[in-house]
mmCIF file with all atom_site columns, C-alpha atoms and ligand atoms in Angstrom:
data_model
loop_
_atom_site.group_PDB
_atom_site.id
_atom_site.type_symbol
_atom_site.label_atom_id
_atom_site.label_alt_id
_atom_site.label_comp_id
_atom_site.label_asym_id
_atom_site.label_entity_id
_atom_site.label_seq_id
_atom_site.pdbx_PDB_ins_code
_atom_site.Cartn_x
_atom_site.Cartn_y
_atom_site.Cartn_z
_atom_site.occupancy
_atom_site.B_iso_or_equiv
_atom_site.pdbx_formal_charge
_atom_site.auth_seq_id
_atom_site.auth_comp_id
_atom_site.auth_asym_id
_atom_site.auth_atom_id
_atom_site.pdbx_PDB_model_num
ATOM   1   C CA  . MET A 1 1   ? 0.232   -9.982  32.102 1.00 95.00 ? 280 MET A CA  1
ATOM   2   C CA  . ASP A 1 2   ? 2.581   -7.404  30.447 1.00 97.00 ? 281 ASP A CA  1
ATOM   3   C CA  . TRP A 1 3   ? 4.860   -7.001  26.770 1.00 98.00 ? 282 TRP A CA  1
ATOM   4   C CA  . PRO A 1 4   ? 7.908   -6.814  29.445 1.00 98.00 ? 283 PRO A CA  1
ATOM   5   C CA  . MET A 1 5   ? 6.764   -10.959 30.750 1.00 98.00 ? 284 MET A CA  1
ATOM   6   C CA  . ARG A 1 6   ? 5.561   -11.162 27.433 1.00 98.00 ? 285 ARG A CA  1
ATOM   7   C CA  . ILE A 1 7   ? 9.002   -11.040 25.964 1.00 98.00 ? 286 ILE A CA  1
ATOM   8   C CA  . ASP A 1 8   ? 10.798  -12.575 28.550 1.00 98.00 ? 287 ASP A CA  1
ATOM   9   C CA  . ASN A 1 9   ? 8.979   -15.626 28.636 1.00 98.00 ? 288 ASN A CA  1
ATOM   10  C CA  . TYR A 1 10  ? 8.756   -16.009 24.427 1.00 98.00 ? 289 TYR A CA  1
ATOM   11  C CA  . VAL A 1 11  ? 13.841  -15.675 25.773 1.00 98.00 ? 290 VAL A CA  1
ATOM   12  C CA  . ALA A 1 12  ? 12.930  -18.508 27.715 1.00 98.00 ? 291 ALA A CA  1
ATOM   13  C CA  . GLU A 1 13  ? 10.485  -20.718 25.654 1.00 97.00 ? 292 GLU A CA  1
ATOM   14  C CA  . THR A 1 14  ? 11.923  -21.133 22.583 1.00 95.00 ? 293 THR A CA  1
ATOM   15  C CA  . GLY A 1 15  ? 15.541  -20.312 23.557 1.00 95.00 ? 294 GLY A CA  1
ATOM   16  C CA  . PHE A 1 16  ? 15.719  -18.288 20.535 1.00 93.00 ? 295 PHE A CA  1
ATOM   17  C CA  . PRO A 1 17  ? 17.874  -14.724 20.917 1.00 94.00 ? 296 PRO A CA  1
ATOM   18  C CA  . ARG A 1 18  ? 16.280  -12.060 22.255 1.00 96.00 ? 297 ARG A CA  1
ATOM   19  C CA  . SER A 1 19  ? 14.708  -9.885  18.805 1.00 97.00 ? 298 SER A CA  1
ATOM   20  C CA  . LEU A 1 20  ? 12.130  -8.224  20.482 1.00 98.00 ? 299 LEU A CA  1
ATOM   21  C CA  . PHE A 1 21  ? 12.579  -4.662  22.988 1.00 98.00 ? 300 PHE A CA  1
ATOM   22  C CA  . MET A 1 22  ? 10.194  -2.112  24.121 1.00 98.00 ? 301 MET A CA  1
ATOM   23  C CA  . GLY A 1 23  ? 9.943   0.966   21.905 1.00 97.00 ? 302 GLY A CA  1
ATOM   24  C CA  . GLU A 1 24  ? 10.205  4.135   23.969 1.00 97.00 ? 303 GLU A CA  1
ATOM   25  C CA  . ASP A 1 25  ? 6.905   5.059   23.191 1.00 96.00 ? 304 ASP A CA  1
ATOM   26  C CA  . GLY A 1 26  ? 5.924   1.994   25.067 1.00 96.00 ? 305 GLY A CA  1
ATOM   27  C CA  . ARG A 1 27  ? 5.045   -0.358  21.714 1.00 98.00 ? 306 ARG A CA  1
ATOM   28  C CA  . VAL A 1 28  ? 6.980   -3.591  20.725 1.00 98.00 ? 307 VAL A CA  1
ATOM   29  C CA  . VAL A 1 29  ? 9.492   -3.549  17.659 1.00 98.00 ? 308 VAL A CA  1
ATOM   30  C CA  . GLY A 1 30  ? 11.643  -6.614  16.608 1.00 98.00 ? 309 GLY A CA  1
ATOM   31  C CA  . THR A 1 31  ? 12.456  -8.686  13.761 1.00 97.00 ? 310 THR A CA  1
ATOM   32  C CA  . TRP A 1 32  ? 11.674  -13.128 13.732 1.00 96.00 ? 311 TRP A CA  1
ATOM   33  C CA  . ILE A 1 33  ? 14.760  -13.774 11.553 1.00 93.00 ? 312 ILE A CA  1
ATOM   34  C CA  . MET A 1 34  ? 13.142  -17.642 10.659 1.00 88.00 ? 313 MET A CA  1
ATOM   35  C CA  . GLY A 1 35  ? 16.148  -18.526 9.412  1.00 75.00 ? 314 GLY A CA  1
ATOM   36  C CA  . ASN A 1 36  ? 16.684  -22.692 8.790  1.00 67.00 ? 315 ASN A CA  1
ATOM   37  C CA  . ASN A 1 37  ? 12.523  -22.716 10.403 1.00 62.00 ? 316 ASN A CA  1
ATOM   38  C CA  . TYR A 1 38  ? 10.958  -21.184 7.445  1.00 61.00 ? 317 TYR A CA  1
ATOM   39  C CA  . ARG A 1 39  ? 9.369   -25.003 5.668  1.00 69.00 ? 318 ARG A CA  1
ATOM   40  C CA  . VAL A 1 40  ? 5.592   -25.307 6.661  1.00 70.00 ? 319 VAL A CA  1
ATOM   41  C CA  . LYS A 1 41  ? 4.981   -28.363 7.303  1.00 75.00 ? 320 LYS A CA  1
ATOM   42  C CA  . SER A 1 42  ? 1.198   -29.358 6.378  1.00 76.00 ? 321 SER A CA  1
ATOM   43  C CA  . ALA A 1 43  ? 3.468   -28.273 2.529  1.00 74.00 ? 322 ALA A CA  1
ATOM   44  C CA  . TYR A 1 44  ? 0.161   -25.913 1.859  1.00 81.00 ? 323 TYR A CA  1
ATOM   45  C CA  . TYR A 1 45  ? 0.446   -22.729 0.197  1.00 83.00 ? 324 TYR A CA  1
ATOM   46  C CA  . GLY A 1 46  ? 1.049   -19.370 2.106  1.00 82.00 ? 325 GLY A CA  1
ATOM   47  C CA  . GLY A 1 47  ? 1.093   -22.026 6.259  1.00 87.00 ? 326 GLY A CA  1
ATOM   48  C CA  . TYR A 1 48  ? 2.175   -20.740 8.640  1.00 92.00 ? 327 TYR A CA  1
ATOM   49  C CA  . PRO A 1 49  ? 6.454   -21.634 8.540  1.00 88.00 ? 328 PRO A CA  1
ATOM   50  C CA  . ALA A 1 50  ? 7.379   -23.860 11.547 1.00 83.00 ? 329 ALA A CA  1
ATOM   51  C CA  . GLY A 1 51  ? 8.707   -22.030 14.290 1.00 91.00 ? 330 GLY A CA  1
ATOM   52  C CA  . TYR A 1 52  ? 5.890   -18.949 13.681 1.00 95.00 ? 331 TYR A CA  1
ATOM   53  C CA  . LEU A 1 53  ? 3.315   -20.852 15.450 1.00 96.00 ? 332 LEU A CA  1
ATOM   54  C CA  . ARG A 1 54  ? 5.885   -21.625 18.667 1.00 96.00 ? 333 ARG A CA  1
ATOM   55  C CA  . ARG A 1 55  ? 6.942   -18.367 18.598 1.00 97.00 ? 334 ARG A CA  1
ATOM   56  C CA  . VAL A 1 56  ? 3.409   -16.744 19.123 1.00 98.00 ? 335 VAL A CA  1
ATOM   57  C CA  . ARG A 1 57  ? 2.681   -19.146 21.751 1.00 98.00 ? 336 ARG A CA  1
ATOM   58  C CA  . ALA A 1 58  ? 5.097   -17.803 23.640 1.00 98.00 ? 337 ALA A CA  1
ATOM   59  C CA  . LEU A 1 59  ? 4.522   -14.480 23.597 1.00 98.00 ? 338 LEU A CA  1
ATOM   60  C CA  . PHE A 1 60  ? 0.482   -15.777 25.115 1.00 98.00 ? 339 PHE A CA  1
ATOM   61  C CA  . PRO A 1 61  ? 1.197   -18.265 27.541 1.00 98.00 ? 340 PRO A CA  1
ATOM   62  C CA  . ASP A 1 62  ? -1.816  -16.085 29.458 1.00 98.00 ? 341 ASP A CA  1
ATOM   63  C CA  . LYS A 1 63  ? -4.157  -17.239 27.140 1.00 98.00 ? 342 LYS A CA  1
ATOM   64  C CA  . ARG A 1 64  ? -7.273  -19.626 27.081 1.00 97.00 ? 343 ARG A CA  1
ATOM   65  C CA  . HIS A 1 65  ? -9.214  -19.238 24.219 1.00 98.00 ? 344 HIS A CA  1
ATOM   66  C CA  . VAL A 1 66  ? -7.320  -19.463 20.967 1.00 98.00 ? 345 VAL A CA  1
ATOM   67  C CA  . LEU A 1 67  ? -9.261  -18.496 17.520 1.00 98.00 ? 346 LEU A CA  1
ATOM   68  C CA  . HIS A 1 68  ? -7.364  -19.385 13.855 1.00 98.00 ? 347 HIS A CA  1
ATOM   69  C CA  . LEU A 1 69  ? -9.013  -17.280 11.580 1.00 98.00 ? 348 LEU A CA  1
ATOM   70  C CA  . PHE A 1 70  ? -7.804  -18.085 8.020  1.00 97.00 ? 349 PHE A CA  1
ATOM   71  C CA  . SER A 1 71  ? -6.690  -20.846 9.089  1.00 97.00 ? 350 SER A CA  1
ATOM   72  C CA  . GLY A 1 72  ? -6.216  -23.079 6.255  1.00 95.00 ? 351 GLY A CA  1
ATOM   73  C CA  . LYS A 1 73  ? -4.106  -25.965 7.978  1.00 95.00 ? 352 LYS A CA  1
ATOM   74  C CA  . VAL A 1 74  ? -3.042  -24.723 10.569 1.00 96.00 ? 353 VAL A CA  1
ATOM   75  C CA  . ASP A 1 75  ? -0.598  -27.127 12.855 1.00 95.00 ? 354 ASP A CA  1
ATOM   76  C CA  . LEU A 1 76  ? -2.984  -27.496 16.070 1.00 96.00 ? 355 LEU A CA  1
ATOM   77  C CA  . ALA A 1 77  ? 0.016   -29.666 17.955 1.00 95.00 ? 356 ALA A CA  1
ATOM   78  C CA  . ALA A 1 78  ? 2.353   -26.571 17.258 1.00 94.00 ? 357 ALA A CA  1
ATOM   79  C CA  . PHE A 1 79  ? -0.868  -23.916 18.627 1.00 97.00 ? 358 PHE A CA  1
ATOM   80  C CA  . SER A 1 80  ? -4.438  -25.654 19.968 1.00 97.00 ? 359 SER A CA  1
ATOM   81  C CA  . GLY A 1 81  ? -7.125  -24.109 19.140 1.00 98.00 ? 360 GLY A CA  1
ATOM   82  C CA  . ASP A 1 82  ? -10.918 -23.677 17.496 1.00 98.00 ? 361 ASP A CA  1
ATOM   83  C CA  . THR A 1 83  ? -10.421 -21.997 13.154 1.00 98.00 ? 362 THR A CA  1
ATOM   84  C CA  . VAL A 1 84  ? -12.063 -21.009 11.587 1.00 98.00 ? 363 VAL A CA  1
ATOM   85  C CA  . ASP A 1 85  ? -11.847 -21.021 6.515  1.00 97.00 ? 364 ASP A CA  1
ATOM   86  C CA  . ILE A 1 86  ? -14.062 -19.949 4.292  1.00 97.00 ? 365 ILE A CA  1
ATOM   87  C CA  . ASN A 1 87  ? -13.242 -23.613 3.108  1.00 96.00 ? 366 ASN A CA  1
ATOM   88  C CA  . ALA A 1 88  ? -14.830 -26.719 3.978  1.00 96.00 ? 367 ALA A CA  1
ATOM   89  C CA  . GLN A 1 89  ? -11.992 -28.990 2.678  1.00 94.00 ? 368 GLN A CA  1
ATOM   90  C CA  . PHE A 1 90  ? -9.985  -29.940 6.243  1.00 93.00 ? 369 PHE A CA  1
ATOM   91  C CA  . ASN A 1 91  ? -12.754 -29.380 8.531  1.00 97.00 ? 370 ASN A CA  1
ATOM   92  C CA  . PRO A 1 92  ? -12.865 -25.621 10.479 1.00 98.00 ? 371 PRO A CA  1
ATOM   93  C CA  . THR A 1 93  ? -14.769 -25.683 13.522 1.00 98.00 ? 372 THR A CA  1
ATOM   94  C CA  . TYR A 1 94  ? -16.647 -23.034 11.869 1.00 98.00 ? 373 TYR A CA  1
ATOM   95  C CA  . ILE A 1 95  ? -17.244 -22.409 7.917  1.00 98.00 ? 374 ILE A CA  1
ATOM   96  C CA  . ASP A 1 96  ? -17.265 -18.210 7.513  1.00 98.00 ? 375 ASP A CA  1
ATOM   97  C CA  . ASP A 1 97  ? -16.958 -15.855 5.558  1.00 98.00 ? 376 ASP A CA  1
ATOM   98  C CA  . ALA A 1 98  ? -13.876 -14.275 7.796  1.00 98.00 ? 377 ALA A CA  1
ATOM   99  C CA  . GLN A 1 99  ? -15.365 -10.682 6.219  1.00 98.00 ? 378 GLN A CA  1
ATOM   100 C CA  . THR A 1 100 ? -18.281 -10.963 8.705  1.00 98.00 ? 379 THR A CA  1
ATOM   101 C CA  . LEU A 1 101 ? -17.280 -13.888 11.083 1.00 98.00 ? 380 LEU A CA  1
ATOM   102 C CA  . GLU A 1 102 ? -21.406 -14.528 11.834 1.00 98.00 ? 381 GLU A CA  1
ATOM   103 C CA  . ARG A 1 103 ? -21.470 -17.792 12.951 1.00 98.00 ? 382 ARG A CA  1
ATOM   104 C CA  . VAL A 1 104 ? -18.574 -17.176 15.635 1.00 98.00 ? 383 VAL A CA  1
ATOM   105 C CA  . PRO A 1 105 ? -19.153 -16.396 19.037 1.00 98.00 ? 384 PRO A CA  1
ATOM   106 C CA  . LEU A 1 106 ? -16.027 -14.276 19.020 1.00 98.00 ? 385 LEU A CA  1
ATOM   107 C CA  . GLY A 1 107 ? -16.779 -12.475 22.674 1.00 97.00 ? 386 GLY A CA  1
ATOM   108 C CA  . ASN A 1 108 ? -15.685 -16.062 23.769 1.00 97.00 ? 387 ASN A CA  1
ATOM   109 C CA  . TYR A 1 109 ? -11.918 -15.745 22.304 1.00 98.00 ? 388 TYR A CA  1
ATOM   110 C CA  . ASP A 1 110 ? -8.681  -13.678 24.072 1.00 98.00 ? 389 ASP A CA  1
ATOM   111 C CA  . LEU A 1 111 ? -6.439  -14.026 21.237 1.00 98.00 ? 390 LEU A CA  1
ATOM   112 C CA  . VAL A 1 112 ? -6.855  -14.617 17.571 1.00 98.00 ? 391 VAL A CA  1
ATOM   113 C CA  . LEU A 1 113 ? -4.394  -15.069 15.141 1.00 98.00 ? 392 LEU A CA  1
ATOM   114 C CA  . ALA A 1 114 ? -5.151  -14.194 11.580 1.00 98.00 ? 393 ALA A CA  1
ATOM   115 C CA  . ASP A 1 115 ? -2.914  -15.066 8.241  1.00 97.00 ? 394 ASP A CA  1
ATOM   116 C CA  . PRO A 1 116 ? -5.765  -14.058 5.805  1.00 97.00 ? 395 PRO A CA  1
ATOM   117 C CA  . PRO A 1 117 ? -4.655  -13.927 1.445  1.00 95.00 ? 396 PRO A CA  1
ATOM   118 C CA  . TYR A 1 118 ? -2.444  -11.478 0.987  1.00 92.00 ? 397 TYR A CA  1
ATOM   119 C CA  . SER A 1 119 ? -2.962  -11.229 -2.645 1.00 88.00 ? 398 SER A CA  1
ATOM   120 C CA  . VAL A 1 120 ? -5.509  -10.993 -5.528 1.00 89.00 ? 399 VAL A CA  1
ATOM   121 C CA  . GLU A 1 121 ? -2.806  -13.783 -6.551 1.00 89.00 ? 400 GLU A CA  1
ATOM   122 C CA  . ASP A 1 122 ? -2.805  -15.079 -3.423 1.00 86.00 ? 401 ASP A CA  1
ATOM   123 C CA  . ALA A 1 123 ? -6.781  -15.799 -3.282 1.00 86.00 ? 402 ALA A CA  1
ATOM   124 C CA  . GLU A 1 124 ? -7.107  -17.257 -6.581 1.00 90.00 ? 403 GLU A CA  1
ATOM   125 C CA  . ARG A 1 125 ? -4.682  -20.211 -5.265 1.00 86.00 ? 404 ARG A CA  1
ATOM   126 C CA  . TYR A 1 126 ? -7.726  -20.274 -2.440 1.00 87.00 ? 405 TYR A CA  1
ATOM   127 C CA  . GLN A 1 127 ? -10.403 -20.534 -4.939 1.00 87.00 ? 406 GLN A CA  1
ATOM   128 C CA  . THR A 1 128 ? -10.968 -17.612 -2.994 1.00 87.00 ? 407 THR A CA  1
ATOM   129 C CA  . THR A 1 129 ? -11.512 -14.073 -4.232 1.00 89.00 ? 408 THR A CA  1
ATOM   130 C CA  . MET A 1 130 ? -9.820  -10.875 -2.289 1.00 92.00 ? 409 MET A CA  1
ATOM   131 C CA  . VAL A 1 131 ? -10.633 -10.168 1.251  1.00 96.00 ? 410 VAL A CA  1
ATOM   132 C CA  . LYS A 1 132 ? -11.675 -6.922  2.234  1.00 97.00 ? 411 LYS A CA  1
ATOM   133 C CA  . ARG A 1 133 ? -8.859  -6.236  5.236  1.00 98.00 ? 412 ARG A CA  1
ATOM   134 C CA  . ASN A 1 134 ? -10.442 -2.875  6.643  1.00 98.00 ? 413 ASN A CA  1
ATOM   135 C CA  . SER A 1 135 ? -13.820 -5.416  7.434  1.00 98.00 ? 414 SER A CA  1
ATOM   136 C CA  . VAL A 1 136 ? -12.256 -8.520  8.945  1.00 98.00 ? 415 VAL A CA  1
ATOM   137 C CA  . MET A 1 137 ? -11.335 -5.948  11.111 1.00 98.00 ? 416 MET A CA  1
ATOM   138 C CA  . ARG A 1 138 ? -14.460 -4.081  12.025 1.00 98.00 ? 417 ARG A CA  1
ATOM   139 C CA  . ALA A 1 139 ? -16.053 -7.266  11.834 1.00 98.00 ? 418 ALA A CA  1
ATOM   140 C CA  . LEU A 1 140 ? -13.227 -8.037  15.007 1.00 98.00 ? 419 LEU A CA  1
ATOM   141 C CA  . GLN A 1 141 ? -14.177 -5.484  16.709 1.00 97.00 ? 420 GLN A CA  1
ATOM   142 C CA  . ARG A 1 142 ? -16.723 -7.958  18.708 1.00 97.00 ? 421 ARG A CA  1
ATOM   143 C CA  . LEU A 1 143 ? -14.510 -9.581  20.310 1.00 98.00 ? 422 LEU A CA  1
ATOM   144 C CA  . SER A 1 144 ? -13.766 -9.060  23.770 1.00 97.00 ? 423 SER A CA  1
ATOM   145 C CA  . PRO A 1 145 ? -11.923 -5.822  25.338 1.00 97.00 ? 424 PRO A CA  1
ATOM   146 C CA  . GLY A 1 146 ? -8.714  -7.642  26.111 1.00 97.00 ? 425 GLY A CA  1
ATOM   147 C CA  . ALA A 1 147 ? -8.524  -9.633  23.530 1.00 98.00 ? 426 ALA A CA  1
ATOM   148 C CA  . HIS A 1 148 ? -5.508  -9.896  20.986 1.00 98.00 ? 427 HIS A CA  1
ATOM   149 C CA  . VAL A 1 149 ? -5.566  -9.582  17.547 1.00 98.00 ? 428 VAL A CA  1
ATOM   150 C CA  . VAL A 1 150 ? -2.260  -11.387 15.833 1.00 98.00 ? 429 VAL A CA  1
ATOM   151 C CA  . TRP A 1 151 ? -1.842  -10.366 12.632 1.00 98.00 ? 430 TRP A CA  1
ATOM   152 C CA  . LEU A 1 152 ? 0.778   -11.390 9.931  1.00 97.00 ? 431 LEU A CA  1
ATOM   153 C CA  . ASP A 1 153 ? 0.240   -10.306 6.616  1.00 97.00 ? 432 ASP A CA  1
ATOM   154 C CA  . GLN A 1 154 ? 2.321   -7.286  3.939  1.00 95.00 ? 433 GLN A CA  1
ATOM   155 C CA  . VAL A 1 155 ? -0.204  -4.620  4.917  1.00 95.00 ? 434 VAL A CA  1
ATOM   156 C CA  . LEU A 1 156 ? -0.975  -3.171  8.044  1.00 97.00 ? 435 LEU A CA  1
ATOM   157 C CA  . PRO A 1 157 ? -5.238  -3.967  8.349  1.00 97.00 ? 436 PRO A CA  1
ATOM   158 C CA  . MET A 1 158 ? -7.393  0.221   8.217  1.00 97.00 ? 437 MET A CA  1
ATOM   159 C CA  . TYR A 1 159 ? -8.710  -0.093  11.726 1.00 97.00 ? 438 TYR A CA  1
ATOM   160 C CA  . ARG A 1 160 ? -11.075 2.116   14.060 1.00 97.00 ? 439 ARG A CA  1
ATOM   161 C CA  . LYS A 1 161 ? -8.442  3.054   16.903 1.00 96.00 ? 440 LYS A CA  1
ATOM   162 C CA  . ASP A 1 162 ? -10.994 3.587   19.221 1.00 95.00 ? 441 ASP A CA  1
ATOM   163 C CA  . PHE A 1 163 ? -11.847 -0.308  19.038 1.00 97.00 ? 442 PHE A CA  1
ATOM   164 C CA  . PHE A 1 164 ? -8.134  -1.410  18.365 1.00 98.00 ? 443 PHE A CA  1
ATOM   165 C CA  . ALA A 1 165 ? -4.458  -0.036  20.033 1.00 97.00 ? 444 ALA A CA  1
ATOM   166 C CA  . ILE A 1 166 ? -1.211  -1.440  17.928 1.00 98.00 ? 445 ILE A CA  1
ATOM   167 C CA  . GLU A 1 167 ? 1.521   -3.288  20.132 1.00 98.00 ? 446 GLU A CA  1
ATOM   168 C CA  . ALA A 1 168 ? 3.728   -4.789  18.288 1.00 98.00 ? 447 ALA A CA  1
ATOM   169 C CA  . VAL A 1 169 ? 5.054   -4.369  15.486 1.00 98.00 ? 448 VAL A CA  1
ATOM   170 C CA  . ILE A 1 170 ? 7.573   -7.887  13.736 1.00 98.00 ? 449 ILE A CA  1
ATOM   171 C CA  . GLY A 1 171 ? 8.708   -7.937  11.428 1.00 97.00 ? 450 GLY A CA  1
ATOM   172 C CA  . MET A 1 172 ? 9.407   -11.387 9.483  1.00 95.00 ? 451 MET A CA  1
ATOM   173 C CA  . VAL A 1 173 ? 12.553  -12.510 6.997  1.00 93.00 ? 452 VAL A CA  1
ATOM   174 C CA  . LYS A 1 174 ? 11.610  -15.928 6.173  1.00 85.00 ? 453 LYS A CA  1
ATOM   175 C CA  . SER A 1 175 ? 14.136  -17.354 3.662  1.00 79.00 ? 454 SER A CA  1
ATOM   176 C CA  . THR A 1 176 ? 16.524  -15.633 0.749  1.00 81.00 ? 455 THR A CA  1
ATOM   177 C CA  . ASN A 1 177 ? 13.814  -15.477 -2.777 1.00 81.00 ? 456 ASN A CA  1
ATOM   178 C CA  . HIS A 1 178 ? 10.422  -14.702 -0.174 1.00 84.00 ? 457 HIS A CA  1
ATOM   179 C CA  . ARG A 1 179 ? 8.574   -11.663 0.506  1.00 85.00 ? 458 ARG A CA  1
ATOM   180 C CA  . PHE A 1 180 ? 8.642   -10.025 3.816  1.00 92.00 ? 459 PHE A CA  1
ATOM   181 C CA  . ARG A 1 181 ? 6.328   -9.862  6.139  1.00 94.00 ? 460 ARG A CA  1
ATOM   182 C CA  . VAL A 1 182 ? 5.085   -8.422  9.080  1.00 97.00 ? 461 VAL A CA  1
ATOM   183 C CA  . VAL A 1 183 ? 3.902   -9.613  12.345 1.00 98.00 ? 462 VAL A CA  1
ATOM   184 C CA  . THR A 1 184 ? 1.370   -6.977  13.924 1.00 98.00 ? 463 THR A CA  1
ATOM   185 C CA  . VAL A 1 185 ? -0.278  -7.182  17.259 1.00 98.00 ? 464 VAL A CA  1
ATOM   186 C CA  . PHE A 1 186 ? -3.704  -5.536  17.471 1.00 98.00 ? 465 PHE A CA  1
ATOM   187 C CA  . ARG A 1 187 ? -4.951  -5.110  21.136 1.00 98.00 ? 466 ARG A CA  1
ATOM   188 C CA  . ARG A 1 188 ? -9.240  -4.939  21.318 1.00 98.00 ? 467 ARG A CA  1
ATOM   189 C CA  . GLN A 1 189 ? -9.525  -1.371  23.767 1.00 94.00 ? 468 GLN A CA  1
ATOM   190 C CA  . LEU A 1 190 ? -12.741 -0.274  25.973 1.00 85.00 ? 469 LEU A CA  1
ATOM   191 C CA  . GLY A 1 191 ? -14.651 1.040   22.561 1.00 72.00 ? 470 GLY A CA  1
ATOM   192 C CA  . GLU A 1 192 ? -17.503 3.716   22.461 1.00 70.00 ? 471 GLU A CA  1
ATOM   193 C CA  . GLU A 1 193 ? -19.978 0.695   22.048 1.00 71.00 ? 472 GLU A CA  1
ATOM   194 C CA  . ASP A 1 194 ? -19.140 -1.272  25.789 1.00 73.00 ? 473 ASP A CA  1
ATOM   195 C CA  . VAL A 1 195 ? -18.945 2.139   27.576 1.00 69.00 ? 474 VAL A CA  1
ATOM   196 C CA  . PRO A 1 196 ? -21.704 1.198   29.965 1.00 69.00 ? 475 PRO A CA  1
ATOM   197 C CA  . LEU A 1 197 ? -24.369 4.480   30.333 1.00 69.00 ? 476 LEU A CA  1
ATOM   198 C CA  . PRO A 1 198 ? -24.277 6.645   32.563 1.00 73.00 ? 477 PRO A CA  1
ATOM   199 C CA  . VAL A 1 199 ? -27.698 5.939   35.383 1.00 70.00 ? 478 VAL A CA  1
HETATM 200 C C1  . SAM B 2 .   ? -2.819  -17.978 4.322  1.00 73.09 ? 234 SAM B C1  1
HETATM 201 S S1  . SAM B 2 .   ? -3.763  -19.250 3.971  1.00 73.09 ? 234 SAM B S1  1
HETATM 202 C C2  . SAM B 2 .   ? -3.642  -19.238 5.404  1.00 73.09 ? 234 SAM B C2  1
HETATM 203 C C3  . SAM B 2 .   ? -2.759  -20.866 6.086  1.00 73.09 ? 234 SAM B C3  1
HETATM 204 C C4  . SAM B 2 .   ? -2.356  -20.915 7.292  1.00 73.09 ? 234 SAM B C4  1
HETATM 205 N N1  . SAM B 2 .   ? -2.170  -20.069 8.439  1.00 73.09 ? 234 SAM B N1  1
HETATM 206 C C5  . SAM B 2 .   ? -1.907  -22.274 7.241  1.00 73.09 ? 234 SAM B C5  1
HETATM 207 O O1  . SAM B 2 .   ? -0.820  -22.684 8.283  1.00 73.09 ? 234 SAM B O1  1
HETATM 208 O O2  . SAM B 2 .   ? -1.994  -23.826 6.510  1.00 73.09 ? 234 SAM B O2  1
HETATM 209 C C6  . SAM B 2 .   ? -5.345  -18.116 3.865  1.00 73.09 ? 234 SAM B C6  1
HETATM 210 C C7  . SAM B 2 .   ? -6.262  -18.917 4.440  1.00 73.09 ? 234 SAM B C7  1
HETATM 211 O O3  . SAM B 2 .   ? -7.467  -17.924 4.212  1.00 73.09 ? 234 SAM B O3  1
HETATM 212 C C8  . SAM B 2 .   ? -8.532  -18.291 4.006  1.00 73.09 ? 234 SAM B C8  1
HETATM 213 N N2  . SAM B 2 .   ? -9.928  -17.537 3.223  1.00 73.09 ? 234 SAM B N2  1
HETATM 214 C C9  . SAM B 2 .   ? -9.597  -17.289 2.074  1.00 73.09 ? 234 SAM B C9  1
HETATM 215 N N3  . SAM B 2 .   ? -10.616 -15.685 2.139  1.00 73.09 ? 234 SAM B N3  1
HETATM 216 C C10 . SAM B 2 .   ? -11.574 -16.337 3.329  1.00 73.09 ? 234 SAM B C10 1
HETATM 217 C C11 . SAM B 2 .   ? -12.761 -15.477 3.671  1.00 73.09 ? 234 SAM B C11 1
HETATM 218 N N4  . SAM B 2 .   ? -13.276 -14.590 2.929  1.00 73.09 ? 234 SAM B N4  1
HETATM 219 N N5  . SAM B 2 .   ? -12.737 -16.372 5.379  1.00 73.09 ? 234 SAM B N5  1
HETATM 220 C C12 . SAM B 2 .   ? -12.451 -16.653 5.707  1.00 73.09 ? 234 SAM B C12 1
HETATM 221 N N6  . SAM B 2 .   ? -11.162 -17.560 5.445  1.00 73.09 ? 234 SAM B N6  1
HETATM 222 C C13 . SAM B 2 .   ? -10.387 -17.406 3.997  1.00 73.09 ? 234 SAM B C13 1
HETATM 223 C C14 . SAM B 2 .   ? -7.847  -19.625 2.444  1.00 73.09 ? 234 SAM B C14 1
HETATM 224 O O4  . SAM B 2 .   ? -9.470  -20.875 2.804  1.00 73.09 ? 234 SAM B O4  1
HETATM 225 C C15 . SAM B 2 .   ? -7.276  -19.850 2.859  1.00 73.09 ? 234 SAM B C15 1
HETATM 226 O O5  . SAM B 2 .   ? -7.151  -21.058 4.196  1.00 73.09 ? 234 SAM B O5  1
#
């Protein structure tokens, strides 16, 4: 499925205005203004604003194996999938550290939604230490080529360009007095280690 098709499906499925566009460099750029739909249904600190998962799901109707990373109290009714969190309290599919993901069979998933703590102060709210974003991206290199990572953050994580390409950058405006965030969509590329050795 190419990006013009994803954007058309987003508009048709959500009914939201067309706010994502193909840039001349082949990347998608755009903005999501969450409007009245910004509240967090679960009331969990840092939880996805209502409507976020519906938007992402509409962009990826072809994905069958979804993993919510840093899952917290993610609303699985809005976008079902398996879950990973370091905290056991919300009963994730995998209790694991996103920086290593040793317990997660990443090759089984074709879409990862990641919502890390944004700062040391945020991490304290979850009683965790701040994550090293580059370590998470390194762990995600074990995804199969073609898998996508949808990363919601205030920072672009460091990543290896031979493993990941940025396909979309979407600014997210929640409401007054909330921080701006950016949704970066990475596609797992064929890396050097994926290329079969000549026989
Ligand atoms: C911003 S919240 C995610 C909220 C989620 N999107 C929701 O809608 O409920 C960040 C989550 O990351 C988890 N977390 C923090 N450090 C982690 C780590 N090293 N590995 C896995 N999860 C971690 C926290 O427990 C917290 O639930």
